[in-house]
GROMACS .gro file of N, CA, C and O in nm:
model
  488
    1UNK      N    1  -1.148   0.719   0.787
    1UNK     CA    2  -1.087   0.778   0.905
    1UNK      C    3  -1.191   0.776   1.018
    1UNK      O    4  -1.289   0.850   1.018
    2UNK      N    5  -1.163   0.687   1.116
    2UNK     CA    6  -1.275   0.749   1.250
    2UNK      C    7  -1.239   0.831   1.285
    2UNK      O    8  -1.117   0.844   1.289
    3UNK      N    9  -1.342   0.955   1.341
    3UNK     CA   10  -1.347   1.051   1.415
    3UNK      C   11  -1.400   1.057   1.546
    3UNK      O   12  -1.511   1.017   1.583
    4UNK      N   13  -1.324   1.103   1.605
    4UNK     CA   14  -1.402   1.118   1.748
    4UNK      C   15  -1.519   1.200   1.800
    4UNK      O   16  -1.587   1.271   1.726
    5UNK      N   17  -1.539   1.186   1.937
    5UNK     CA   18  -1.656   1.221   2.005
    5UNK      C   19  -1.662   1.402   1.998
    5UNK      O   20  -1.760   1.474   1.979
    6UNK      N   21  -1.480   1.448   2.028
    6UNK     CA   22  -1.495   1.577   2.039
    6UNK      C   23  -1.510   1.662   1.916
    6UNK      O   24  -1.543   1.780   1.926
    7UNK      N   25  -1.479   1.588   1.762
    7UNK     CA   26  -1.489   1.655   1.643
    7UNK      C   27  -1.630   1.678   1.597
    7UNK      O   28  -1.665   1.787   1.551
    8UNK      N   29  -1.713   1.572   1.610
    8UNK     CA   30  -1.875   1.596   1.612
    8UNK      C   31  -1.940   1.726   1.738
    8UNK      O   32  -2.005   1.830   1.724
    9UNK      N   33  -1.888   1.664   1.844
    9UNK     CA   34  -1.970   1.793   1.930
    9UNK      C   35  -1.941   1.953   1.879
    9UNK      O   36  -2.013   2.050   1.900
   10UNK      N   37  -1.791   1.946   1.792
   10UNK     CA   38  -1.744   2.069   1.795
   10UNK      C   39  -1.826   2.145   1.614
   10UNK      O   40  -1.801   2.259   1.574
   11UNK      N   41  -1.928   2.031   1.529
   11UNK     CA   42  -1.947   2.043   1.448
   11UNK      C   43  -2.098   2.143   1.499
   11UNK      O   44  -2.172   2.135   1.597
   12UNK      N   45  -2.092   2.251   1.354
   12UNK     CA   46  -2.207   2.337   1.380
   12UNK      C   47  -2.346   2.284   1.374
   12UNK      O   48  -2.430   2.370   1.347
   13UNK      N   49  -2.384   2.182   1.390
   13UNK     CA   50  -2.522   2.151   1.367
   13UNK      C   51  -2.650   2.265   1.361
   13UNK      O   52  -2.630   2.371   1.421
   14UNK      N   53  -2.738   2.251   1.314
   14UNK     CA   54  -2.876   2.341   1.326
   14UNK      C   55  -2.958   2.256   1.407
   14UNK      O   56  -2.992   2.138   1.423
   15UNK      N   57  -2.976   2.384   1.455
   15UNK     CA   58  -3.077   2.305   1.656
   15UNK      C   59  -3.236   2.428   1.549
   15UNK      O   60  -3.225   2.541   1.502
   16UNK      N   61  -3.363   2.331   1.552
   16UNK     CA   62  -3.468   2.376   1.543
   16UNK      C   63  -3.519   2.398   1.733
   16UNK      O   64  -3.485   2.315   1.817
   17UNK      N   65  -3.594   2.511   1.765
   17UNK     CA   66  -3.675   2.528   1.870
   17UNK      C   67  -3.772   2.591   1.851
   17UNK      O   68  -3.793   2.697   1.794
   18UNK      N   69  -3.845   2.510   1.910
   18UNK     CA   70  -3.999   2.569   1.866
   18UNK      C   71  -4.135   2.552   2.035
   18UNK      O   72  -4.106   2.474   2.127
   19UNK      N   73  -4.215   2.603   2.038
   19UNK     CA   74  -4.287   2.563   2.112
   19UNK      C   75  -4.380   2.449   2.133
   19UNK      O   76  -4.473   2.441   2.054
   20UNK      N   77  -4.370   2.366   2.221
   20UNK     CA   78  -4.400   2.246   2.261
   20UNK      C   79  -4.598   2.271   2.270
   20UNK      O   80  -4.643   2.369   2.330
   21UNK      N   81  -4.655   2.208   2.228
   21UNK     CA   82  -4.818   2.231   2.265
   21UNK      C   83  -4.839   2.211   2.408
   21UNK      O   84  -4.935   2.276   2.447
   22UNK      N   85  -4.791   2.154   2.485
   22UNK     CA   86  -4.771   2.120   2.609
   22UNK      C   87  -4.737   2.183   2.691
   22UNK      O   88  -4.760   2.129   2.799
   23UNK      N   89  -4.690   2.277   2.700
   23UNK     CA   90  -4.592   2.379   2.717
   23UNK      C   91  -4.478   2.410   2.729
   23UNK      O   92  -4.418   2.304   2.715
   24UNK      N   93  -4.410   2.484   2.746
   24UNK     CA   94  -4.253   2.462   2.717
   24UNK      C   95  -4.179   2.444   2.586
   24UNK      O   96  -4.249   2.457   2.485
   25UNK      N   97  -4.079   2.423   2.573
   25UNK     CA   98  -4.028   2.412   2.406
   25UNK      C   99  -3.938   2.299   2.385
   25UNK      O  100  -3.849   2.254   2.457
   26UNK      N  101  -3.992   2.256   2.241
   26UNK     CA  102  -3.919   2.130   2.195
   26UNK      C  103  -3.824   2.188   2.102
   26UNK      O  104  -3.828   2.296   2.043
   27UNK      N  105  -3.732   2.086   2.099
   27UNK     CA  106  -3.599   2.093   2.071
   27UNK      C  107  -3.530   1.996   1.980
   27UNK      O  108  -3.507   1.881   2.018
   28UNK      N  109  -3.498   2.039   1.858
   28UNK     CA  110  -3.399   1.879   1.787
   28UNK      C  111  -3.272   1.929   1.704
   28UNK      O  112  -3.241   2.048   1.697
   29UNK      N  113  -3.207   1.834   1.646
   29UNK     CA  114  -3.106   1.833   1.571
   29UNK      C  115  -3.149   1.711   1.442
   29UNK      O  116  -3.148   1.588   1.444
   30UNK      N  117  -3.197   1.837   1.305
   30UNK     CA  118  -3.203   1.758   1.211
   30UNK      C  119  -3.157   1.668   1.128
   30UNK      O  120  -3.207   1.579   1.059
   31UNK      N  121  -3.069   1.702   1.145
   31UNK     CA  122  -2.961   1.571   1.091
   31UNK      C  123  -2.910   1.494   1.182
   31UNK      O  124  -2.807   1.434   1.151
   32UNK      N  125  -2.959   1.476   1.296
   32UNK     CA  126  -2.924   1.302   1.351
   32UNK      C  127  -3.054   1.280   1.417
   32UNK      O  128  -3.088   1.349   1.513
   33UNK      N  129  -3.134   1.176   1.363
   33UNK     CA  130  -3.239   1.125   1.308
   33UNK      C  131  -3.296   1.100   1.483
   33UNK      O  132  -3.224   1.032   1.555
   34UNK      N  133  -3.380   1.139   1.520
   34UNK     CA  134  -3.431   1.115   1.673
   34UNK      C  135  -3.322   1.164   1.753
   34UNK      O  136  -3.239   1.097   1.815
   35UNK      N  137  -3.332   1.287   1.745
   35UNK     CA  138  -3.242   1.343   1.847
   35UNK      C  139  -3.275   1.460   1.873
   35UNK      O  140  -3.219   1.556   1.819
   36UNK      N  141  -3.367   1.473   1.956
   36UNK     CA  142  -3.471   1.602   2.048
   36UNK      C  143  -3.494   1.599   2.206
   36UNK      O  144  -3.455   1.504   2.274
   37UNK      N  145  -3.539   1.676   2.243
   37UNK     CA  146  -3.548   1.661   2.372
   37UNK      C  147  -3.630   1.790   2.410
   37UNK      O  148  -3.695   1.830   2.314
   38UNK      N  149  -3.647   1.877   2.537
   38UNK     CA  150  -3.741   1.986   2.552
   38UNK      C  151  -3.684   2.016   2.653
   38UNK      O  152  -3.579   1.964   2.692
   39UNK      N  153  -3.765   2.130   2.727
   39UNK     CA  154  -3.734   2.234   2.836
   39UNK      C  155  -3.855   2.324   2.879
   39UNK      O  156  -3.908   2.390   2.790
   40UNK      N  157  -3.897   2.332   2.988
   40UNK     CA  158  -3.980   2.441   3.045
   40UNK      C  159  -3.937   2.571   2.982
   40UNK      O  160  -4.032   2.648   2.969
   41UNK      N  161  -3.796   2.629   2.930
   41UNK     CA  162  -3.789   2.732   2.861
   41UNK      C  163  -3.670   2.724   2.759
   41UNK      O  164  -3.588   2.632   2.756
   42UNK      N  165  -3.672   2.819   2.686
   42UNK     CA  166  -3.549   2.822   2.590
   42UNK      C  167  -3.444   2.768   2.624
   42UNK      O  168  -3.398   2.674   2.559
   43UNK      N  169  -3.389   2.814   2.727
   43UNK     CA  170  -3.254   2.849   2.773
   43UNK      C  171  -3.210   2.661   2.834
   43UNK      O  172  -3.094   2.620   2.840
   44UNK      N  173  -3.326   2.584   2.868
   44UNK     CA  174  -3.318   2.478   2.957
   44UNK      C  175  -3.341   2.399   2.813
   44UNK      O  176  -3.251   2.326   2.771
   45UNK      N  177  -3.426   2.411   2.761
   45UNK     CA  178  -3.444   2.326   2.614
   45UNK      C  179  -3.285   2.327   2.518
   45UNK      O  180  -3.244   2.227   2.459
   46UNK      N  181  -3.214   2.456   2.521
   46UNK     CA  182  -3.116   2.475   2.454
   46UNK      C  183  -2.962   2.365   2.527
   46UNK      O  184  -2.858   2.322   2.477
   47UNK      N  185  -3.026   2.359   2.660
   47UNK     CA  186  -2.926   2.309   2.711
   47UNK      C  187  -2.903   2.146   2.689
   47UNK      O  188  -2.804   2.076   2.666
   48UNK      N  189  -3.071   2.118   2.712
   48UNK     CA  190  -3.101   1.967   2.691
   48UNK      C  191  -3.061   1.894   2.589
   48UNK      O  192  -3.033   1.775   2.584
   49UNK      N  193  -3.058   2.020   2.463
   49UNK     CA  194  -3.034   1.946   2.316
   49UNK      C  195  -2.875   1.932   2.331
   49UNK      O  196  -2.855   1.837   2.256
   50UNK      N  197  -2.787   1.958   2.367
   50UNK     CA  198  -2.681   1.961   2.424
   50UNK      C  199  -2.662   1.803   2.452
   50UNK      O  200  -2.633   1.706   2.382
   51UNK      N  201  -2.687   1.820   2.562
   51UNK     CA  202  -2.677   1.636   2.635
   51UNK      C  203  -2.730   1.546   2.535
   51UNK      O  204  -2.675   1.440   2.504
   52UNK      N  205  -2.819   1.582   2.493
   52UNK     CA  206  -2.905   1.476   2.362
   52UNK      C  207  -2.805   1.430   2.304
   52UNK      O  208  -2.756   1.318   2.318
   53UNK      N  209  -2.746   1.575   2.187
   53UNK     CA  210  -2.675   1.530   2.110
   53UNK      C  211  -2.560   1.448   2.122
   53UNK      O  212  -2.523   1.362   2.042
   54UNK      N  213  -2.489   1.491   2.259
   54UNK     CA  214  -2.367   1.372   2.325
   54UNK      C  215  -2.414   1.260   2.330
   54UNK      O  216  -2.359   1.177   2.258
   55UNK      N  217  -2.529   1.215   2.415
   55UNK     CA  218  -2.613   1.068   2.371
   55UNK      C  219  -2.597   1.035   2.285
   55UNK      O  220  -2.543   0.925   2.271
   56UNK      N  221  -2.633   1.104   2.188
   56UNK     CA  222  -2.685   1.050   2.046
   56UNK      C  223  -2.545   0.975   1.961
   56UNK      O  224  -2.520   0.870   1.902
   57UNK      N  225  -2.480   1.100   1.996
   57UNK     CA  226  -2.351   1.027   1.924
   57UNK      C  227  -2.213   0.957   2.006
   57UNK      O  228  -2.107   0.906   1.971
   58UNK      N  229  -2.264   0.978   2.098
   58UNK     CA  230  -2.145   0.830   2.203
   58UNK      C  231  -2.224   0.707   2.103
   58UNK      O  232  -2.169   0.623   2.032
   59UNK      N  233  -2.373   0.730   2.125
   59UNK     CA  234  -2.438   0.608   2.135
   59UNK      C  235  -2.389   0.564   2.000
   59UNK      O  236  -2.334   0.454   1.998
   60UNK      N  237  -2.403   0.651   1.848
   60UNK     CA  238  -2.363   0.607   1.715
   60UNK      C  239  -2.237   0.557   1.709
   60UNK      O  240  -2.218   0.455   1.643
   61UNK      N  241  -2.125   0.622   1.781
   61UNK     CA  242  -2.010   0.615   1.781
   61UNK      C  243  -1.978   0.409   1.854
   61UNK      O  244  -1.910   0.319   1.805
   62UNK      N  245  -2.035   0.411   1.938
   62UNK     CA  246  -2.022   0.286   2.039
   62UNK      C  247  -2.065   0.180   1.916
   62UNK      O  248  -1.994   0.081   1.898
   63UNK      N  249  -2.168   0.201   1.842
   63UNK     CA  250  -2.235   0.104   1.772
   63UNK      C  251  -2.196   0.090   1.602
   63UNK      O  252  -2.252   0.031   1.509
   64UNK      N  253  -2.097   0.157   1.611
   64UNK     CA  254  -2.073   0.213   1.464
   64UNK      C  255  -2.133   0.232   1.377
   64UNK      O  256  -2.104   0.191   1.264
   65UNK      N  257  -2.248   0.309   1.410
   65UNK     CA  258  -2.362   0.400   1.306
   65UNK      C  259  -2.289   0.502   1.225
   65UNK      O  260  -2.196   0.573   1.261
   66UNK      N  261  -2.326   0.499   1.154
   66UNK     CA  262  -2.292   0.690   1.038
   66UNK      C  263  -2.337   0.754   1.090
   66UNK      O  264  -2.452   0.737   1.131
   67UNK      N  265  -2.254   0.878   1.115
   67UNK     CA  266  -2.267   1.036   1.154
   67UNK      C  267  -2.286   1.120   1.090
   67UNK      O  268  -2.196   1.203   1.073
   68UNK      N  269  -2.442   1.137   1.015
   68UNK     CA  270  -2.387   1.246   0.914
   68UNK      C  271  -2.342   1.351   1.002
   68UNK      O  272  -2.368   1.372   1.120
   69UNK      N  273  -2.254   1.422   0.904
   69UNK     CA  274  -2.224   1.581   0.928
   69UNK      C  275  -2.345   1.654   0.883
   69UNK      O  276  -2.444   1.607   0.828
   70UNK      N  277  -2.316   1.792   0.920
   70UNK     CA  278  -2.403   1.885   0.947
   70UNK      C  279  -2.341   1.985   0.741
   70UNK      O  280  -2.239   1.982   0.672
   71UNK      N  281  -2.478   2.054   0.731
   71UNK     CA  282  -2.484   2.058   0.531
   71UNK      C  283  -2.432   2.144   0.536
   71UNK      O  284  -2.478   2.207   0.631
   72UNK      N  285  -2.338   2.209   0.480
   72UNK     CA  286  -2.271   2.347   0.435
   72UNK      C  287  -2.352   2.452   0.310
   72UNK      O  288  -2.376   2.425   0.192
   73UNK      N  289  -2.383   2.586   0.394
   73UNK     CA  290  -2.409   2.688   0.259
   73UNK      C  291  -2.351   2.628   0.130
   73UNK      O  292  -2.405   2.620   0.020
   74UNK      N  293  -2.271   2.603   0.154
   74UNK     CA  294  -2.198   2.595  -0.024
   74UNK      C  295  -2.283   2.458  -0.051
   74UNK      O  296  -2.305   2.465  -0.172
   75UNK      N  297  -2.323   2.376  -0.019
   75UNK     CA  298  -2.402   2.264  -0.083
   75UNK      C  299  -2.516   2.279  -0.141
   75UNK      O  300  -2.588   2.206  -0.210
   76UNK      N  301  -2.526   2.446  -0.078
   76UNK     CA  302  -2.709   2.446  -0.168
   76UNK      C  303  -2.636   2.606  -0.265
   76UNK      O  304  -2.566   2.700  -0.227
   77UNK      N  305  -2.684   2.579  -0.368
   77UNK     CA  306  -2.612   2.720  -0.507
   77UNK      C  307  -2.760   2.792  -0.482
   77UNK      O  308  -2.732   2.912  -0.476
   78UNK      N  309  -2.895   2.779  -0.466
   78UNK     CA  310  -2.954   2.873  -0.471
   78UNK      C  311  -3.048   2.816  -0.577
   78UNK      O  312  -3.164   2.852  -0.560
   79UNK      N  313  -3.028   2.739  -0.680
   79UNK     CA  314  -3.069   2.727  -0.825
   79UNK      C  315  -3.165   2.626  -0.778
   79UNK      O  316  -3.123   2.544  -0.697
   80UNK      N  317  -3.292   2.619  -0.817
   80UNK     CA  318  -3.400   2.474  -0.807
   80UNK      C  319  -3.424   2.492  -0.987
   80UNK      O  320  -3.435   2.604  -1.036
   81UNK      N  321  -3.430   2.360  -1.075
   81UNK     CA  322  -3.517   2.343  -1.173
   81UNK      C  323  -3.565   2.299  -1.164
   81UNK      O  324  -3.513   2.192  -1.131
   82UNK      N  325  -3.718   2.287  -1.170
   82UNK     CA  326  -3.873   2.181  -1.175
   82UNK      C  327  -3.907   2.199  -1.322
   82UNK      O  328  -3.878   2.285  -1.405
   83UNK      N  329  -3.966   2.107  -1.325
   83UNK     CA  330  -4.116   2.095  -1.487
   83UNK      C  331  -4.243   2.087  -1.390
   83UNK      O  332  -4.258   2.024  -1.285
   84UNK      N  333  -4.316   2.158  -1.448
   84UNK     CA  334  -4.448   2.176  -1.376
   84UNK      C  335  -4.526   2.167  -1.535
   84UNK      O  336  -4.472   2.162  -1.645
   85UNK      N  337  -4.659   2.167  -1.502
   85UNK     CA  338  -4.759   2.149  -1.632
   85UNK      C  339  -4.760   2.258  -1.713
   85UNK      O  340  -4.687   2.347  -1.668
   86UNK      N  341  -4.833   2.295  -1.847
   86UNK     CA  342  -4.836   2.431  -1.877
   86UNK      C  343  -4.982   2.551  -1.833
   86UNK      O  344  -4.999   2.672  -1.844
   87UNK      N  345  -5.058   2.442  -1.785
   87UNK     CA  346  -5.208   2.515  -1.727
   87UNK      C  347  -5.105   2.566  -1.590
   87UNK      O  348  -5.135   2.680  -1.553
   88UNK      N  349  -5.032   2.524  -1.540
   88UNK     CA  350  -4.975   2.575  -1.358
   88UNK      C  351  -4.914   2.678  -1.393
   88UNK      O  352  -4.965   2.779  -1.344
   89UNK      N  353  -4.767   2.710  -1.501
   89UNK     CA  354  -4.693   2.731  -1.546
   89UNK      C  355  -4.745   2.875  -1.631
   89UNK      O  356  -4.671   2.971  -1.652
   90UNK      N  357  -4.878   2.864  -1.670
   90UNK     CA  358  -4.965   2.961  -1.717
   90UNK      C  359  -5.009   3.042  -1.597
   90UNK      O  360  -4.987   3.162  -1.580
   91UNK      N  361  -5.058   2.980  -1.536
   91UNK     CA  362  -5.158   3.022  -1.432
   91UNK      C  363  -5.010   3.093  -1.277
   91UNK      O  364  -5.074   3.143  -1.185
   92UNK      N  365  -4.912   3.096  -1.260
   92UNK     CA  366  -4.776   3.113  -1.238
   92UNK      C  367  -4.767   3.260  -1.296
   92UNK      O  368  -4.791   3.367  -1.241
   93UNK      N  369  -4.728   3.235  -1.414
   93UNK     CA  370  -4.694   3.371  -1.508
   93UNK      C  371  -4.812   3.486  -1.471
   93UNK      O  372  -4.797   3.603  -1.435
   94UNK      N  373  -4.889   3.437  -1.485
   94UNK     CA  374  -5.076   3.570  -1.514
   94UNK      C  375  -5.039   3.584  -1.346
   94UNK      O  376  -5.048   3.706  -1.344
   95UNK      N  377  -5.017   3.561  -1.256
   95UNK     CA  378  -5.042   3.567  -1.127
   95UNK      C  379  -4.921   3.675  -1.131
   95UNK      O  380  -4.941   3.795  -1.115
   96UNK      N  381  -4.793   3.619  -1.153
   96UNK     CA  382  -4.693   3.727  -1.145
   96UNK      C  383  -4.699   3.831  -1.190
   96UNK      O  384  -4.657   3.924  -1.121
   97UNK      N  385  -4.750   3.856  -1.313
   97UNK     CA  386  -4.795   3.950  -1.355
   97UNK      C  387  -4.889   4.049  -1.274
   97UNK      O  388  -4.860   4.167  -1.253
   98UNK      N  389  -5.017   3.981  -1.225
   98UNK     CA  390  -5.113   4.098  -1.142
   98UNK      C  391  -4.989   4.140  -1.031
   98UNK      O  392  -4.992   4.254  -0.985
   99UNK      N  393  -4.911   4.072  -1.000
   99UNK     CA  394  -4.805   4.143  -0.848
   99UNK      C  395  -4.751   4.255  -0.975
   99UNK      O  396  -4.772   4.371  -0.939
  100UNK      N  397  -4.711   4.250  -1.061
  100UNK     CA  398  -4.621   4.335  -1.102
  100UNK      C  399  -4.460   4.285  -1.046
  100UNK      O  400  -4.370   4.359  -1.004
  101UNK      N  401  -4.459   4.152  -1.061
  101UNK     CA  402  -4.265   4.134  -1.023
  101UNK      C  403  -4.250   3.991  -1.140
  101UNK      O  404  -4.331   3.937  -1.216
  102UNK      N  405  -4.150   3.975  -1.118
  102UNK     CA  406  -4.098   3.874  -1.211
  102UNK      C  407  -4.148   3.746  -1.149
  102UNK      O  408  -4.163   3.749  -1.027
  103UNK      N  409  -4.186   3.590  -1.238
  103UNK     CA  410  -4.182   3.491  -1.214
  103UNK      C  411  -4.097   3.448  -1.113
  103UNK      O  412  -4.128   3.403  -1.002
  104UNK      N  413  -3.980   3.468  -1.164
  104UNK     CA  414  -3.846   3.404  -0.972
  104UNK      C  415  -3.897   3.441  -0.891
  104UNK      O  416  -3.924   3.365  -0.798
  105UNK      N  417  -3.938   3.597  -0.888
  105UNK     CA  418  -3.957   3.609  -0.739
  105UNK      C  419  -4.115   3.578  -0.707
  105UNK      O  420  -4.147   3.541  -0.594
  106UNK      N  421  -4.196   3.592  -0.794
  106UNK     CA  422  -4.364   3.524  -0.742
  106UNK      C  423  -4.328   3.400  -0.703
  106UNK      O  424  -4.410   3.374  -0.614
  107UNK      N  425  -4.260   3.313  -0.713
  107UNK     CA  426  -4.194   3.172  -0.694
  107UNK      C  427  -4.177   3.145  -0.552
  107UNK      O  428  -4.235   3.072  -0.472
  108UNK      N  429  -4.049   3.247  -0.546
  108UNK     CA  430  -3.942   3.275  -0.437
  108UNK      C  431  -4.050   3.243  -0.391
  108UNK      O  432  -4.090   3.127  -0.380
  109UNK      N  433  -4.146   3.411  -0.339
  109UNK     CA  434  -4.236   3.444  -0.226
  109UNK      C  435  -4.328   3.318  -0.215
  109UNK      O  436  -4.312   3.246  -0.116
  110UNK      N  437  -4.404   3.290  -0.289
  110UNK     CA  438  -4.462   3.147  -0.274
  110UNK      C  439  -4.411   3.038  -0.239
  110UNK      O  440  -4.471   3.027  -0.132
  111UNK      N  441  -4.349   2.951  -0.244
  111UNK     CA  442  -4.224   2.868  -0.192
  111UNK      C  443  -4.215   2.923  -0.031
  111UNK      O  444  -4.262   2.850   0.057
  112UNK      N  445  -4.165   3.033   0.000
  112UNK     CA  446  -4.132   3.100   0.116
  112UNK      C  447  -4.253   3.086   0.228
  112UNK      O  448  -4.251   3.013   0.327
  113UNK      N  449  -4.329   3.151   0.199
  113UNK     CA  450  -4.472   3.189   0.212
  113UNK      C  451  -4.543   3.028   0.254
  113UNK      O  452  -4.614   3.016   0.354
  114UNK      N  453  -4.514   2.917   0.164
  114UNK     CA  454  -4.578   2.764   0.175
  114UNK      C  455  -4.490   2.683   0.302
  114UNK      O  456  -4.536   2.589   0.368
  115UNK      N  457  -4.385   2.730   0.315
  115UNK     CA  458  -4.314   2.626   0.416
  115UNK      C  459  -4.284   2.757   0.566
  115UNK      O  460  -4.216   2.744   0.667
  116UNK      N  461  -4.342   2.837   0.532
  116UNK     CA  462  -4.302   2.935   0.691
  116UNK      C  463  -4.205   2.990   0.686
  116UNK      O  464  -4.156   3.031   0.791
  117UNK      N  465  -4.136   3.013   0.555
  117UNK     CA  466  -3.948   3.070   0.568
  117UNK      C  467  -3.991   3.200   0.612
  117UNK      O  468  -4.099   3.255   0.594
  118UNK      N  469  -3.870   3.249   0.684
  118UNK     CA  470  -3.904   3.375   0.709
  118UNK      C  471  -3.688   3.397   0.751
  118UNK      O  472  -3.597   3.355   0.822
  119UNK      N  473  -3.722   3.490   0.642
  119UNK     CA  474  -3.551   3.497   0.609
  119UNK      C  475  -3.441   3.528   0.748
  119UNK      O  476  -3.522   3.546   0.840
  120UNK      N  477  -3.354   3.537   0.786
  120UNK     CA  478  -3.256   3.537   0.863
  120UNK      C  479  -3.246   3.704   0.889
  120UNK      O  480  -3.185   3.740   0.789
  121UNK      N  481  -3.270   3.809   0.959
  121UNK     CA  482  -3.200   3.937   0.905
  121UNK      C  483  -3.074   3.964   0.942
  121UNK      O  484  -3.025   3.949   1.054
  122UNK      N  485  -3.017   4.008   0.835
  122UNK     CA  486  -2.869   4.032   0.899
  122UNK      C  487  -2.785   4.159   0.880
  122UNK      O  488  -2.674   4.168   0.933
   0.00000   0.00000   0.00000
């Protein structure tokens, strides 16, 4: 089925903003691959990613590129399984332990803690 220009714009994408070293703030949409832009402030960066993203996808649309869509909560359950070694896996456990909390969550917080998450409050 093609879809049009107005069903993508109307899709929720996740806009990252962050501060630009330069000054001002940069701006993207992770799921369509080079598609950022910036602003002297939030509000002008927020706007820019805007126009980007219409670029971005006239331009996919004109050329008949794939669009991904944007990932739904329900695509991620929450659950990760890894194999890790048993010296890590050791050394994991004894650590959770000095916190006094369970392995999941010494995990969680670590995991969290390694990539900058810093939860949503709601």
């Amino acid at each position: 089925m093609n879809k049009e220009l107005n069903y993508y714009l109307q899709l929720p994408y996740r806009i990252l903003l962050y501060p630009s070293p330069e000054g001002g703030y940069a701006v993207e949409i992770p799921e369509l691959p080079g598609c950022l832009s910036q602003g002297e402030t939030k509000e002008e960066a927020l706007a820019m990613i805007e126009d980007a993203k219409r670029c971005w996808l006239i331009d996919a649309l004109e050329h008949g590129d794939p669009i991904p869509e944007p990932a739904s909560d329900e695509e991620y359950s929450g659950r990760i399984l890894i194999r890790t070694t048993r010296s890590l896996h050791r050394a994991l456990v004894e650590r959770a332990r000095e916190e006094n909390t369970s392995l999941n969550q010494f995990i969680n917080y670590q995991l969290a803690r390694g990539i900058g998450y810093k939860p949503e409050k709601g």
